PDB file of C-alpha atoms and ligand atoms in Angstrom:
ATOM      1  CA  UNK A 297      28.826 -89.847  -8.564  1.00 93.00           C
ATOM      2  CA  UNK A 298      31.577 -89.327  -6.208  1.00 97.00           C
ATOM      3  CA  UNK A 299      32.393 -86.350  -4.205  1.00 97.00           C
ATOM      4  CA  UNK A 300      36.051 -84.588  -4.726  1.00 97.00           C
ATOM      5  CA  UNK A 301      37.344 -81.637  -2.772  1.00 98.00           C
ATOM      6  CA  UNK A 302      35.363 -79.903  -0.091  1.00 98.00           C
ATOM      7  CA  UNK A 303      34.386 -76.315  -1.894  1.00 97.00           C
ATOM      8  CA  UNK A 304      32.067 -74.708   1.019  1.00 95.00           C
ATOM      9  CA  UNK A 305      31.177 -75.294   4.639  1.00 97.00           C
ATOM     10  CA  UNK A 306      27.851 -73.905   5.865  1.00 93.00           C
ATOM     11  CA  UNK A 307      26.294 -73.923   8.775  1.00 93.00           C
ATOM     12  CA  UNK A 308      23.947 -76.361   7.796  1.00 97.00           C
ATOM     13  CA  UNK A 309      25.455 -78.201   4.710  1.00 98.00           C
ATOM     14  CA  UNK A 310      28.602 -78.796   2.915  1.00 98.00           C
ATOM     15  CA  UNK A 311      29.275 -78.495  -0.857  1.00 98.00           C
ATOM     16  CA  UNK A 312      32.006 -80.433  -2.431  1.00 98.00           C
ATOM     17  CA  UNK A 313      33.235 -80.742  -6.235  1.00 98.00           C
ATOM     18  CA  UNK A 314      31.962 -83.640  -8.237  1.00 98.00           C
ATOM     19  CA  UNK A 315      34.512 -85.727  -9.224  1.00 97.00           C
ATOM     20  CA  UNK A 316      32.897 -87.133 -12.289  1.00 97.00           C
ATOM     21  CA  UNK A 317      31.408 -83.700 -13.423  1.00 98.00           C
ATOM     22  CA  UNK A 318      33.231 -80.341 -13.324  1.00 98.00           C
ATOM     23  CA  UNK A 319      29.729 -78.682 -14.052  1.00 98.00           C
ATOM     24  CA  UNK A 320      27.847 -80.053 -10.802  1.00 98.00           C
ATOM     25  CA  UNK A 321      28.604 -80.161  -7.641  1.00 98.00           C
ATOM     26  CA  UNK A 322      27.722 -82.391  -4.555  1.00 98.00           C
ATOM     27  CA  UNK A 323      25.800 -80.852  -1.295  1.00 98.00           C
ATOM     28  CA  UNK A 324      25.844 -83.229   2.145  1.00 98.00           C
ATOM     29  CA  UNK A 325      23.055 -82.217   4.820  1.00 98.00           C
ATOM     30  CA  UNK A 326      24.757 -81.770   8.133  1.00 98.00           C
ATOM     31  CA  UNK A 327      22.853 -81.998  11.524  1.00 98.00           C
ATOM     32  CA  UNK A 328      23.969 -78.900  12.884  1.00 98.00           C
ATOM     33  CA  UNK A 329      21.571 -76.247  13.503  1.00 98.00           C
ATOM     34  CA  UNK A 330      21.844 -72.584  14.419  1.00 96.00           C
ATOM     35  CA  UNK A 331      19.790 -69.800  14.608  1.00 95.00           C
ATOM     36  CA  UNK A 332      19.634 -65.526  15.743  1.00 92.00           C
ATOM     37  CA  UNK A 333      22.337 -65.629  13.088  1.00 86.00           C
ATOM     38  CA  UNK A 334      24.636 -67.755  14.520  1.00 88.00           C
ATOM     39  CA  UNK A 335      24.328 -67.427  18.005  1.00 93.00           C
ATOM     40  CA  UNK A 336      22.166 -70.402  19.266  1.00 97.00           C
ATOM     41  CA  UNK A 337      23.561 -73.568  18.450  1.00 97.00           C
ATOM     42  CA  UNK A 338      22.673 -77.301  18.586  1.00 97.00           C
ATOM     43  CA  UNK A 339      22.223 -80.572  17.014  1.00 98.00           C
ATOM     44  CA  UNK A 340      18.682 -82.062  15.413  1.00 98.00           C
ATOM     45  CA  UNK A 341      19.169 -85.496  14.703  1.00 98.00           C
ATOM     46  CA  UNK A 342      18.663 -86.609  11.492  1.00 98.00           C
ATOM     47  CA  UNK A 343      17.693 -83.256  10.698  1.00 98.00           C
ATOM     48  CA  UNK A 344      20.262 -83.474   7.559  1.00 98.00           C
ATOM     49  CA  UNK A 345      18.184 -86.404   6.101  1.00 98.00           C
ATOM     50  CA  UNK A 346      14.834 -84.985   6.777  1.00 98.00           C
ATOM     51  CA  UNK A 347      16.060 -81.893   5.123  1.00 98.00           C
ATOM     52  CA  UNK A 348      17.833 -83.452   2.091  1.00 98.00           C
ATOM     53  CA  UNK A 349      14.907 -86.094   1.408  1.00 98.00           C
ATOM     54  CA  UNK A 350      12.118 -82.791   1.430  1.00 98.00           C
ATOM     55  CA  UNK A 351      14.330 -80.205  -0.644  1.00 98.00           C
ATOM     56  CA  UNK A 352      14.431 -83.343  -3.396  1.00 98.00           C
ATOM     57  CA  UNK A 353      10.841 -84.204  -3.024  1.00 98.00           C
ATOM     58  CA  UNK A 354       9.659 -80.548  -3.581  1.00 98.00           C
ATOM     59  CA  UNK A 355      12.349 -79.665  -6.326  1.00 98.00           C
ATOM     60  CA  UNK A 356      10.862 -81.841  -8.264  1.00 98.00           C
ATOM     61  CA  UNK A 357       7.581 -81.106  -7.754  1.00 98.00           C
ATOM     62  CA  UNK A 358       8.234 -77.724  -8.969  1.00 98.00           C
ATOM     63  CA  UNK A 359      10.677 -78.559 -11.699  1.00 98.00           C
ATOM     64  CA  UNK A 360       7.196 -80.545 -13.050  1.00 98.00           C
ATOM     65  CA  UNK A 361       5.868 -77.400 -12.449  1.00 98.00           C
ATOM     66  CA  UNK A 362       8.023 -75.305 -14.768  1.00 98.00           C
ATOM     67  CA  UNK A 363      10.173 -73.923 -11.970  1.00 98.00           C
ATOM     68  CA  UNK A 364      13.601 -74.633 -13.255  1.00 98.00           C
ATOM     69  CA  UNK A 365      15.910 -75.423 -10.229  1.00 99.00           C
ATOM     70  CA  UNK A 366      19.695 -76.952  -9.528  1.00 98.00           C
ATOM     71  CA  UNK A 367      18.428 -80.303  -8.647  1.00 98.00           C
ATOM     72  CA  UNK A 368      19.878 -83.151 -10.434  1.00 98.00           C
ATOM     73  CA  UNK A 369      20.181 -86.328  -8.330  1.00 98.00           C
ATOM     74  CA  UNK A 370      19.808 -87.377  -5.188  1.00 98.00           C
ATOM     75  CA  UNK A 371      22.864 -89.785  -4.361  1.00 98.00           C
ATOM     76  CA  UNK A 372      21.943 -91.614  -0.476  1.00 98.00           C
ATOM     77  CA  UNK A 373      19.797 -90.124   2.496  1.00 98.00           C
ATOM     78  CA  UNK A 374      22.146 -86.859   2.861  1.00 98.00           C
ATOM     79  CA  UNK A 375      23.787 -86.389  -0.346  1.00 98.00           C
ATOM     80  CA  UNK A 376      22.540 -84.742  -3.344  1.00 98.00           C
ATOM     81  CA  UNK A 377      24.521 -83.816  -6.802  1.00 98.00           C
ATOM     82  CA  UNK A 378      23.389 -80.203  -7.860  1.00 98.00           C
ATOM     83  CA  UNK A 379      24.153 -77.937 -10.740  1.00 98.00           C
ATOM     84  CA  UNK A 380      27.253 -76.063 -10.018  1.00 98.00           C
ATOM     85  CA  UNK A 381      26.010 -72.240  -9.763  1.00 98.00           C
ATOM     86  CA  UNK A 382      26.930 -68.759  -8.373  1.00 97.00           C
ATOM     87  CA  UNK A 383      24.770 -67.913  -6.014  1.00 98.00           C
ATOM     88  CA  UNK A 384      22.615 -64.251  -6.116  1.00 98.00           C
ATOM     89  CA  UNK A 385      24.022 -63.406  -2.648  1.00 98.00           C
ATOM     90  CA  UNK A 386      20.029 -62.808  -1.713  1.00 98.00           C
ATOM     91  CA  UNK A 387      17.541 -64.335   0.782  1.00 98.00           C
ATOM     92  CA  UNK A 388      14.084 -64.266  -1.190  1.00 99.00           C
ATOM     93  CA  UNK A 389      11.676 -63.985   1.616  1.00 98.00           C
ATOM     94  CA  UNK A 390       7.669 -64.940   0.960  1.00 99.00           C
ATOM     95  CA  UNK A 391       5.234 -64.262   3.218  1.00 99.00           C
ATOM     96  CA  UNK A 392       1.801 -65.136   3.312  1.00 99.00           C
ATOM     97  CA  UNK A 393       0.998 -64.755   7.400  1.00 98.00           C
ATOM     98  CA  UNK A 394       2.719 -62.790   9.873  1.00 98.00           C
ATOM     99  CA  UNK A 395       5.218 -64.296  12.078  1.00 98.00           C
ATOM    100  CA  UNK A 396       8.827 -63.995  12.751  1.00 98.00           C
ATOM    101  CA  UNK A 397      10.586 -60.967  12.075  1.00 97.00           C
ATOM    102  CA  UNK A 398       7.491 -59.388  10.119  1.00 98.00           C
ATOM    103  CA  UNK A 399       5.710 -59.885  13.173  1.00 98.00           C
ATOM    104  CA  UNK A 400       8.135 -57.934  15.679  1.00 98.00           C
ATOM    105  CA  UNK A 401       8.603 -55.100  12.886  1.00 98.00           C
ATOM    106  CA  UNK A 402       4.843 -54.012  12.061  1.00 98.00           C
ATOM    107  CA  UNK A 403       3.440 -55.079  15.550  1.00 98.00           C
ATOM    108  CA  UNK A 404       1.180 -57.717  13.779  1.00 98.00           C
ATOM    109  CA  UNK A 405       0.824 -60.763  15.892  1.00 98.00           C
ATOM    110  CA  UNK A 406       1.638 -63.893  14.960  1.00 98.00           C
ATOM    111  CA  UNK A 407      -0.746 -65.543  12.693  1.00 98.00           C
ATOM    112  CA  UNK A 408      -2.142 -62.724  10.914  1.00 98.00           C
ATOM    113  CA  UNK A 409      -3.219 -63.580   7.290  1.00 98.00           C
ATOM    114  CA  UNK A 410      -1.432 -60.844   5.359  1.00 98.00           C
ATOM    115  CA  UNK A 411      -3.846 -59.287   2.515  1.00 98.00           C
ATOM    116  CA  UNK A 412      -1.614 -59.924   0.240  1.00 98.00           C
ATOM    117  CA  UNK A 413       1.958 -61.744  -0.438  1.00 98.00           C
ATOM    118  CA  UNK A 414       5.179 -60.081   0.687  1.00 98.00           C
ATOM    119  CA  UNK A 415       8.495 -60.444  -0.728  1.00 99.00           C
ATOM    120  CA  UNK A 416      11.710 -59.091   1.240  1.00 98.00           C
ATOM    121  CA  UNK A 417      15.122 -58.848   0.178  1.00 99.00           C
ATOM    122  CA  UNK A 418      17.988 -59.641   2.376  1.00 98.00           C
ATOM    123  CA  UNK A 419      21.438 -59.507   1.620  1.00 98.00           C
ATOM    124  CA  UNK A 420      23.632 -62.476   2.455  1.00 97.00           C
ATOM    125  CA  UNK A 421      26.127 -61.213   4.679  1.00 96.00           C
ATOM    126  CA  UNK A 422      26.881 -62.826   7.751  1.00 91.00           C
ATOM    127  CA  UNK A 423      29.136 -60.087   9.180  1.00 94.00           C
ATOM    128  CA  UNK A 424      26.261 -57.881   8.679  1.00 96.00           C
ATOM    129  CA  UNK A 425      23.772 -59.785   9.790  1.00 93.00           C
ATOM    130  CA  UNK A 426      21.606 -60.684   6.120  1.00 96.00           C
ATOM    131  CA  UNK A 427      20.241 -56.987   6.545  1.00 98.00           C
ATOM    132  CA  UNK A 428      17.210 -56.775   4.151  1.00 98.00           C
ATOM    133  CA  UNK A 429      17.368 -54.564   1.208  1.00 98.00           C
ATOM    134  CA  UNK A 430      15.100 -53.364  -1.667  1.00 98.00           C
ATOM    135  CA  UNK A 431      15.669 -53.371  -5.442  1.00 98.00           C
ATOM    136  CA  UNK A 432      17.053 -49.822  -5.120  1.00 98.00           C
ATOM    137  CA  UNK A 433      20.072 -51.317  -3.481  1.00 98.00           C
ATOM    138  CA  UNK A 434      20.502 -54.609  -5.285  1.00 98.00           C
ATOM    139  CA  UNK A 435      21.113 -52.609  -7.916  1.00 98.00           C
ATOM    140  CA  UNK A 436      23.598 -50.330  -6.623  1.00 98.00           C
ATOM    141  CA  UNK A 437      25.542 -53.114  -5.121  1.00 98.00           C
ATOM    142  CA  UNK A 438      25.326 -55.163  -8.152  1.00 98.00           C
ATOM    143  CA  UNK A 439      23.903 -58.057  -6.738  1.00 98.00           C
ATOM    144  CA  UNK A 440      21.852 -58.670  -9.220  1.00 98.00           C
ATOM    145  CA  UNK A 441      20.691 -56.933 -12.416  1.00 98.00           C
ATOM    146  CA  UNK A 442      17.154 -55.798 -13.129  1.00 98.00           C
ATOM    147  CA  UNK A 443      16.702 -58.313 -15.552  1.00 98.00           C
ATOM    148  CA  UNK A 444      17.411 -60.943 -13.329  1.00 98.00           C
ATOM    149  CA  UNK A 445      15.574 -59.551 -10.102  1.00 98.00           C
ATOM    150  CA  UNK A 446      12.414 -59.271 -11.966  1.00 98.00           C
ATOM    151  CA  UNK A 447      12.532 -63.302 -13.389  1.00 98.00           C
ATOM    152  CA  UNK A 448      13.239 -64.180  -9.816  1.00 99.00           C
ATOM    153  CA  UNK A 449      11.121 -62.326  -7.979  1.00 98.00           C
ATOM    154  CA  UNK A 450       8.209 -63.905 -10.616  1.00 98.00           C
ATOM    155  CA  UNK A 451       9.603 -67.283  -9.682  1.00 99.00           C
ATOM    156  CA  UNK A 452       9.401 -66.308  -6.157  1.00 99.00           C
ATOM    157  CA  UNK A 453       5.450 -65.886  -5.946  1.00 99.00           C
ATOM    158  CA  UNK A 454       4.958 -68.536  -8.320  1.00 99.00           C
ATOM    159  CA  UNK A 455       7.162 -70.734  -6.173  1.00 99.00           C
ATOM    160  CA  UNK A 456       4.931 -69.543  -3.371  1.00 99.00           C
ATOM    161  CA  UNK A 457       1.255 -70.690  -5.565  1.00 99.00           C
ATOM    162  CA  UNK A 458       2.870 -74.435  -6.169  1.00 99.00           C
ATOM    163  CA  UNK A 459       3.733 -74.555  -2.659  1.00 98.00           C
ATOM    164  CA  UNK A 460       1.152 -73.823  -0.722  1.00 98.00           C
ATOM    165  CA  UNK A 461      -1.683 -75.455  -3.067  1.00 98.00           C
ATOM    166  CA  UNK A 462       0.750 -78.574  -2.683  1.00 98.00           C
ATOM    167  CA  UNK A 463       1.420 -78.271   1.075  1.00 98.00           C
ATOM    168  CA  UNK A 464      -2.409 -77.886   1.965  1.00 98.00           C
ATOM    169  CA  UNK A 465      -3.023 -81.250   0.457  1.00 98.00           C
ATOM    170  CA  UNK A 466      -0.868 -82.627   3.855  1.00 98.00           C
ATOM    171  CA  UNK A 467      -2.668 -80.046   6.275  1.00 98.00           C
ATOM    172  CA  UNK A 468       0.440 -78.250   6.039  1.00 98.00           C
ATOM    173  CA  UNK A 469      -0.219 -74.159   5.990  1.00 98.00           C
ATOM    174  CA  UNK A 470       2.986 -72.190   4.451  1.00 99.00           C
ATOM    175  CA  UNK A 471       3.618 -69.175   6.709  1.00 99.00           C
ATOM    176  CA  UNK A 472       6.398 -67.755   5.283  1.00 99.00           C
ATOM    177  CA  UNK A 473      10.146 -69.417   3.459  1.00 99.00           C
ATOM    178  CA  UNK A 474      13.414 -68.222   2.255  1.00 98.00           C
ATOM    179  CA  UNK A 475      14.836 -68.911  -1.598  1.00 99.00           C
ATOM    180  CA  UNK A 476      18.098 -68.814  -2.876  1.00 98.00           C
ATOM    181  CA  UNK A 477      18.966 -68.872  -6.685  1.00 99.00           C
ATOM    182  CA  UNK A 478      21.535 -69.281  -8.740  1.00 98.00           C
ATOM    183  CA  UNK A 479      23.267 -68.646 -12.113  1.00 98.00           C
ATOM    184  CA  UNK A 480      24.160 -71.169 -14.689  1.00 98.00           C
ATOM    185  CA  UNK A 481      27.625 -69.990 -16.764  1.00 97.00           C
ATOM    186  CA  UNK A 482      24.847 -69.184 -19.747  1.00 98.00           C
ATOM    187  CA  UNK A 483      23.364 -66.830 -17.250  1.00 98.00           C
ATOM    188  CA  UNK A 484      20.260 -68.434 -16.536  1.00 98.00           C
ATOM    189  CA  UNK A 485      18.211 -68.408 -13.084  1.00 98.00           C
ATOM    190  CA  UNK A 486      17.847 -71.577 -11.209  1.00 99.00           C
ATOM    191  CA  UNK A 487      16.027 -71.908  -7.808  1.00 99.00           C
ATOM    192  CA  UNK A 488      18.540 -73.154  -5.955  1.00 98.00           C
ATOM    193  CA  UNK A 489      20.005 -74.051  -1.819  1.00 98.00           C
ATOM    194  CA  UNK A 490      16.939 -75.615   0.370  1.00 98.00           C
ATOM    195  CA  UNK A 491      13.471 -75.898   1.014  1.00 98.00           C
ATOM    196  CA  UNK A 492      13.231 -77.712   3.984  1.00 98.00           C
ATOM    197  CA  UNK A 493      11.939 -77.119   8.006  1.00 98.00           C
ATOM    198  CA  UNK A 494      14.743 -74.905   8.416  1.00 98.00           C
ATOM    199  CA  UNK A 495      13.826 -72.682   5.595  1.00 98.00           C
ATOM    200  CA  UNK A 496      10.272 -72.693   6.149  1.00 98.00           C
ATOM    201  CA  UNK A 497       7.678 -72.223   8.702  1.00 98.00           C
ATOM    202  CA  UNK A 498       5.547 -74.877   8.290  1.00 99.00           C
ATOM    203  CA  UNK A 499       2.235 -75.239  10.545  1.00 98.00           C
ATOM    204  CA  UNK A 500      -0.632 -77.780  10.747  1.00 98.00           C
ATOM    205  CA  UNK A 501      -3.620 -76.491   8.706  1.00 98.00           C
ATOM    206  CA  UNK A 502      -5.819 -77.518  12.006  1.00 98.00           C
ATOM    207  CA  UNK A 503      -3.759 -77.152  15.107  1.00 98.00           C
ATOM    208  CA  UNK A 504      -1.446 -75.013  13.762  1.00 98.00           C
ATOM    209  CA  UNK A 505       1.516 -76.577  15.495  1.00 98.00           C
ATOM    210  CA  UNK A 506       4.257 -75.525  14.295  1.00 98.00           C
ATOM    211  CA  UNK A 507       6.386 -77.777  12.497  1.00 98.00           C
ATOM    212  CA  UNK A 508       9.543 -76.496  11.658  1.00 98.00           C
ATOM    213  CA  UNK A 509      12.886 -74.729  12.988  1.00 98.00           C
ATOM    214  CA  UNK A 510      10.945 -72.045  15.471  1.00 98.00           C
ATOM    215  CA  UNK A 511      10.743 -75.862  17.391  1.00 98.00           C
ATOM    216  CA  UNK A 512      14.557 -75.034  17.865  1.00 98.00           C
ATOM    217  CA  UNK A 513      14.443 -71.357  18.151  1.00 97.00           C
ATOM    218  CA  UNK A 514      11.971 -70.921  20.172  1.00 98.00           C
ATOM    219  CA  UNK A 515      12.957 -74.476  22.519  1.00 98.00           C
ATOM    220  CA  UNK A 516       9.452 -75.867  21.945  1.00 98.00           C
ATOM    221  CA  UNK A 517      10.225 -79.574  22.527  1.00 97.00           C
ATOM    222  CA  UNK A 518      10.128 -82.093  20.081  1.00 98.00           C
ATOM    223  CA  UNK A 519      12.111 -80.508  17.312  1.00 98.00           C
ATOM    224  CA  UNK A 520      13.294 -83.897  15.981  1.00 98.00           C
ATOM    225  CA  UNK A 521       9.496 -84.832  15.655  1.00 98.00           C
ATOM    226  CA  UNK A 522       7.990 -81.819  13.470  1.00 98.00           C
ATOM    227  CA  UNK A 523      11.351 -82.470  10.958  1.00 98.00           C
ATOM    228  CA  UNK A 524      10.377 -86.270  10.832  1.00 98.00           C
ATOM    229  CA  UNK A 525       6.419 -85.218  10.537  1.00 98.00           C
ATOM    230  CA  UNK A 526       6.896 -83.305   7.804  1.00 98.00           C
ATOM    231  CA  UNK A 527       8.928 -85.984   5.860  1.00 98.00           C
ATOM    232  CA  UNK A 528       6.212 -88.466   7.351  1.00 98.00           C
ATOM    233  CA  UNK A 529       3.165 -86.158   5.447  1.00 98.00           C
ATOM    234  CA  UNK A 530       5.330 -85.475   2.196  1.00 98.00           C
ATOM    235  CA  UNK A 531       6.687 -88.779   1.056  1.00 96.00           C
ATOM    236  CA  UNK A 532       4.668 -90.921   3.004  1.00 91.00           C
ATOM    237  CA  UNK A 533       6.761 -94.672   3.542  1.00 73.00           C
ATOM    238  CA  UNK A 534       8.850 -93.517  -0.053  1.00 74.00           C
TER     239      UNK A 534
HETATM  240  N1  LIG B 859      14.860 -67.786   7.010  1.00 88.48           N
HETATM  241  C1  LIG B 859      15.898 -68.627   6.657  1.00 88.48           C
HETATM  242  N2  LIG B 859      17.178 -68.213   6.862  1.00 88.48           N
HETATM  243  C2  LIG B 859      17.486 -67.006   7.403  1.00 88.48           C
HETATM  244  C3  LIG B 859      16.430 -66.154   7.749  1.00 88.48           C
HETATM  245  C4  LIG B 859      15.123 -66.572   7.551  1.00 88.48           C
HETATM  246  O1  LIG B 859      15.674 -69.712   6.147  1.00 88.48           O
HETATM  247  O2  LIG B 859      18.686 -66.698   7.545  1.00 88.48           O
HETATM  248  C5  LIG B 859      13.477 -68.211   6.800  1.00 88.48           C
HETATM  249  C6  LIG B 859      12.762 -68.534   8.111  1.00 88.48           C
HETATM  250  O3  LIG B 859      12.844 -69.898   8.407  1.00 88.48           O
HETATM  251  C7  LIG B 859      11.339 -68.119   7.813  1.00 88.48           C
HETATM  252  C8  LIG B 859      11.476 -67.004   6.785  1.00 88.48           C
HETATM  253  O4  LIG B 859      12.766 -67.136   6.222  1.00 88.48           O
HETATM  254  O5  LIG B 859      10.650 -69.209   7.212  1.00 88.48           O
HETATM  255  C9  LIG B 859      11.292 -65.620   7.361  1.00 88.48           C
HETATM  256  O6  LIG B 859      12.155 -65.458   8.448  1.00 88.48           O
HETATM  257  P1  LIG B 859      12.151 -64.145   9.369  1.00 88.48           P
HETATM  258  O7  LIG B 859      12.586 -62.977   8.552  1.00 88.48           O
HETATM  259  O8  LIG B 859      10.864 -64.051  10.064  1.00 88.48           O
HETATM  260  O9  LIG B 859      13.349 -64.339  10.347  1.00 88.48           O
HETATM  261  P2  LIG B 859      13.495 -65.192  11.685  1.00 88.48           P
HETATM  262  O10 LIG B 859      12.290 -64.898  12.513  1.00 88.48           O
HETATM  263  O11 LIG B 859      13.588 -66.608  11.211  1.00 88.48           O
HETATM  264  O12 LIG B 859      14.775 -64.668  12.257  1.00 88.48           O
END
């Protein structure tokens, strides 16, 4: 499948039509990387692959799972045709440790196991900076109905289950991640955008070196590396 006329640029990808399609649409992994909402900027080579190669790969594995996502096919190293869907304009935030900005809003230091899972809300809004919201005002925004809040936050923590029981087996501990869904025109929720390093914080189950974007956000050295380790532990020489 071929890609037609550029629909969105992100900071980290770009969507385009499908030309053979009108119902999907194509997403290309860029290299670019930001973070503190814009602010910090660079480049992580090959970051785009890494990042396109890993959503796929764990898609998948969760579509097998009976999480129903966008994913359709993967079309070379940084390209990927999707299901063409309107985004919930939400970040779905899971945590299962403390880190982040959980860590600097409850004084819990990083690393704390949580008792139990937490999901946060944030609204996607650049301008105002994603501020994080509760169901209270999803609803009186609209951004999503009741009906459709509730199936995704059950996706979210059984998202969260798959994940981390499949992680583990790579001596890969799941900290915390951000979900975006979608809507099909029938109205159904898919899981949808990334799950990648720069969606998740990913640590070693031993060392617990961190192996994701707080590399670049926090100028840790070898940013490149963790991306590439991760892809190294998931897929292996696929
Ligand atoms: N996250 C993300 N995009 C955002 C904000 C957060 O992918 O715009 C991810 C982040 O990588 C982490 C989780 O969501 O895995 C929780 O992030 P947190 O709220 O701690 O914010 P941060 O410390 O990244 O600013």
């Amino acid at each position: 499948m071929t890609k037609g006329k550029m629909l969105y640029e992100g900071k980290a990808k770009c969507v385009y039509d499908c030309a053979e399609n009108p119902d999907y649409a194509i997403v290309s992994y860029k290299d670019d990387a930001t973070a503190f909402n814009g602010l910090k900027k660079g480049t992580i080579q090959d970051k785009g692959i890494v990042n396109n190669r890993v959503t796929n790969h764990l898609m998948k594995m969760l579509e097998e799972n009976g999480i129903p996502t966008h994913f359709v096919e993967e079309i070379n190293d940084r390209e990927t045709v999707v299901k063409k869907v309107s985004i919930v304009p939400l970040e779905v935030i899971v945590r299962n440790i403390a880190s982040g900005s959980l860590s600097k809003r409850l004084g819990l230091p990083e690393g704390t196991k949580l008792s139990s899972t937490v999901l946060e809300y944030c609204y996607k809004d650049d301008a105002l900076g994603d501020p994080m919201v509760n169901e209270y005002h999803i609803a009186a925004i609209n951004a999503a109905s009741k009906d459709e809040l509730h199936c995704i936050s059950v996706y979210a923590f059984r998202i969260n289950d798959i994940l981390s029981a499949y992680l583990k087996k790579s001596n890969i501990e799941l900290i915390d991640f951000k979900l975006e869904f979608g809507k099909l025109p029938d109205g159904k929720i898919v899981l949808a955008d990334e799950i990648s390093p720069d969606t998740c914080r990913f640590w070693d189950s031993v060392t617990h070196e961190k192996l994701d974007k707080d590399r670049f956000r926090q100028d840790l050295g070898n940013v490149e590396g963790a991306y590439q380790e991760i892809l190294k532990r998931l897929m292996g020489d696929k």
